[in-house]
PDB file of C-alpha atoms in Angstrom:
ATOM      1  CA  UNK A   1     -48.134  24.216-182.939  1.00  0.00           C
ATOM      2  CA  UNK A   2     -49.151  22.184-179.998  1.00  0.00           C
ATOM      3  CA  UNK A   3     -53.296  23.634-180.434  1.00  0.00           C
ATOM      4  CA  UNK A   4     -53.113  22.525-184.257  1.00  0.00           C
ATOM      5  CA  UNK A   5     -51.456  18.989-183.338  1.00  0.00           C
ATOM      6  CA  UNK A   6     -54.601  18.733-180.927  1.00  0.00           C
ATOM      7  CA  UNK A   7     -57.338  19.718-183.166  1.00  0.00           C
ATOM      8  CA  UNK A   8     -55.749  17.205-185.713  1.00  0.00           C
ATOM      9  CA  UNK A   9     -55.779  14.247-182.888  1.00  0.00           C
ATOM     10  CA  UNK A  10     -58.878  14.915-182.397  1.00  0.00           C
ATOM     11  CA  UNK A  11     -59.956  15.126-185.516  1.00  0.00           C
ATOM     12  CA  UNK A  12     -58.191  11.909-186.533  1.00  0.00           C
ATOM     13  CA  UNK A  13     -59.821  10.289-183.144  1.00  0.00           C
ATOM     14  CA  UNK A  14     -63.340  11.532-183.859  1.00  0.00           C
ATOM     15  CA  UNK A  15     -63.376   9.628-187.612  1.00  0.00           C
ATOM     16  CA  UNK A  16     -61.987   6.299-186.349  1.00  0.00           C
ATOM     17  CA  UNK A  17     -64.528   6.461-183.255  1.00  0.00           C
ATOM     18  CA  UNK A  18     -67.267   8.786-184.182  1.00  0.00           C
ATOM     19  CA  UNK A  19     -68.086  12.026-182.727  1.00  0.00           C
ATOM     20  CA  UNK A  20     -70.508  10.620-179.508  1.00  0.00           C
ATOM     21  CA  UNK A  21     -67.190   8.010-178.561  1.00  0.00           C
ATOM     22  CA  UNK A  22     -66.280   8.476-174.573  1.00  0.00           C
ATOM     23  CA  UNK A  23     -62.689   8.542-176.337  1.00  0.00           C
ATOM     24  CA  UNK A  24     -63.758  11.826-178.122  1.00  0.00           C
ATOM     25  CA  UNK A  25     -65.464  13.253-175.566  1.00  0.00           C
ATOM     26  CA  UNK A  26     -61.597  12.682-173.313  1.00  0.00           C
ATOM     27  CA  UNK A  27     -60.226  14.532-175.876  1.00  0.00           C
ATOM     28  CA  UNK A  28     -62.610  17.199-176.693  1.00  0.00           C
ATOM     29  CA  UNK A  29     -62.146  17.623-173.338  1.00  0.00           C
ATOM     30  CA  UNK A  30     -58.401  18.421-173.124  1.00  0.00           C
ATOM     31  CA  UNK A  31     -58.746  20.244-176.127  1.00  0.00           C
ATOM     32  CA  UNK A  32     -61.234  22.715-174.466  1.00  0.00           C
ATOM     33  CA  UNK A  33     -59.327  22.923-171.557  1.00  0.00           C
ATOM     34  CA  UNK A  34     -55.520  24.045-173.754  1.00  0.00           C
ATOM     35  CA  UNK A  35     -57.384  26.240-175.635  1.00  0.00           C
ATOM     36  CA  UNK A  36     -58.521  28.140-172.376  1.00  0.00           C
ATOM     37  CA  UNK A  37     -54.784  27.702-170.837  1.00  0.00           C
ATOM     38  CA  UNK A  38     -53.965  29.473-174.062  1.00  0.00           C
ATOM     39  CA  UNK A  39     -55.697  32.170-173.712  1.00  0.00           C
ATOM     40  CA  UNK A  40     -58.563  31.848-175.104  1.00  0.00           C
ATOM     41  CA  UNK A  41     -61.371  31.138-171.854  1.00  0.00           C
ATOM     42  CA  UNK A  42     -63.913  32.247-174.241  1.00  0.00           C
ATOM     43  CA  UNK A  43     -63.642  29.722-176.759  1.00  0.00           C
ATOM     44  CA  UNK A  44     -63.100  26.992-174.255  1.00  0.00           C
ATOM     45  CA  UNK A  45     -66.473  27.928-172.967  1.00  0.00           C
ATOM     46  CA  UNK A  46     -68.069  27.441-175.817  1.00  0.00           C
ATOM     47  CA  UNK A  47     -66.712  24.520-176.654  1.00  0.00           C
ATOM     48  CA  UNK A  48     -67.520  22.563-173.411  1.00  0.00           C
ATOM     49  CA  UNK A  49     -71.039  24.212-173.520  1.00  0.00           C
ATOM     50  CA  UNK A  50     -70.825  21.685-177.164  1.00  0.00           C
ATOM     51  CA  UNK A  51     -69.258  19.039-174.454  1.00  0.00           C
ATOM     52  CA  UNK A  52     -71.536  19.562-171.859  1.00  0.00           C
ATOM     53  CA  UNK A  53     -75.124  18.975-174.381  1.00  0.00           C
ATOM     54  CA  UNK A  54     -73.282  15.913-175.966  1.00  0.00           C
ATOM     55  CA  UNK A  55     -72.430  13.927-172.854  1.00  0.00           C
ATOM     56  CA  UNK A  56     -75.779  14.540-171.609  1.00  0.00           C
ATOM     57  CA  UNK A  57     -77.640  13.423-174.619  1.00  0.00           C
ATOM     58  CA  UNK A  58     -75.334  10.515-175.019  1.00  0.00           C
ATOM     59  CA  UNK A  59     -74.338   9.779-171.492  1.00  0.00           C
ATOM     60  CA  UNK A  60     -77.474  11.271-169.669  1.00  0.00           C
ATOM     61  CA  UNK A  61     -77.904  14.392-167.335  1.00  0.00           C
ATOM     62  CA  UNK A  62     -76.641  12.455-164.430  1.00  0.00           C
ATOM     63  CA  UNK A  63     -73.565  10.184-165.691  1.00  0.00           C
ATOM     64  CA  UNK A  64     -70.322  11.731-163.705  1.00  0.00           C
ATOM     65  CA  UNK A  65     -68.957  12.701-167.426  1.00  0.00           C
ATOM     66  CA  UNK A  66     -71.282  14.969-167.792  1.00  0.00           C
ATOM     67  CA  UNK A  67     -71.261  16.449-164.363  1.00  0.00           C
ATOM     68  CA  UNK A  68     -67.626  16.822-164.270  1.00  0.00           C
ATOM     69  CA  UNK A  69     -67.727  18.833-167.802  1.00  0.00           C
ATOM     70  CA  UNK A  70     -70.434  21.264-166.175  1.00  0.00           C
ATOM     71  CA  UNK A  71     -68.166  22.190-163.687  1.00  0.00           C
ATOM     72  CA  UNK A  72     -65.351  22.335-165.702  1.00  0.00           C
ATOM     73  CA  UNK A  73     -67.673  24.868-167.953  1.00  0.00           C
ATOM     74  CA  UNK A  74     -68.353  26.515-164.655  1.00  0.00           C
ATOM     75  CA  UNK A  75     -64.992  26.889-163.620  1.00  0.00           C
ATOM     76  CA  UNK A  76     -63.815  28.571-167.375  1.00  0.00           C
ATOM     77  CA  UNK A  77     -67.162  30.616-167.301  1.00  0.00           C
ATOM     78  CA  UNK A  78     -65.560  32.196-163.487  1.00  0.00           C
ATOM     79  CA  UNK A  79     -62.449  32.515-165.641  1.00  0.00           C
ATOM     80  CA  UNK A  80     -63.235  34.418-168.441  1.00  0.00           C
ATOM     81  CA  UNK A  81     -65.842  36.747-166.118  1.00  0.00           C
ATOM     82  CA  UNK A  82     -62.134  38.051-164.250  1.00  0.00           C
ATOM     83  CA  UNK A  83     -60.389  39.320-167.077  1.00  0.00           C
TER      84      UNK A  83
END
């Protein structure tokens, strides 16, 4: 229940701010994040891998955003390598 209330708030957020908002990118965030917590490290990974080429084309290869989602990424990819 939770995962589908957060794909809907995002959802919701991404059409009143478009998809490249800082807003969206918070939220994409989380939403990456709870669907690794869940159980599901693989799919987070792919979705900050999304997170990680959208900050940086948006924000640039060097804005804090987009370093802090590469090691996030990192930290899921170290995940999902131990189970």
């Amino acid at each position: 229940l939770a995962a589908r209330l957060l794909h809907e708030l995002v959802a919701d957020v991404t059409q009143i701010n478009g998809s490249t908002s800082l807003v969206v990118l918070i939220y994409r965030r989380s939403l990456a994040c709870w669907t690794g917590e869940a159980g599901n490290p693989e799919d987070a990974v792919r979705q900050l891998e999304q997170l990680v080429a959208l900050s940086a084309s948006q924000l640039g290869h060097d804005h804090p955003a987009t370093a802090g989602l590469r090691q996030l990424q990192t930290r899921w990819e170290d995940k999902t390598r131990r189970t």
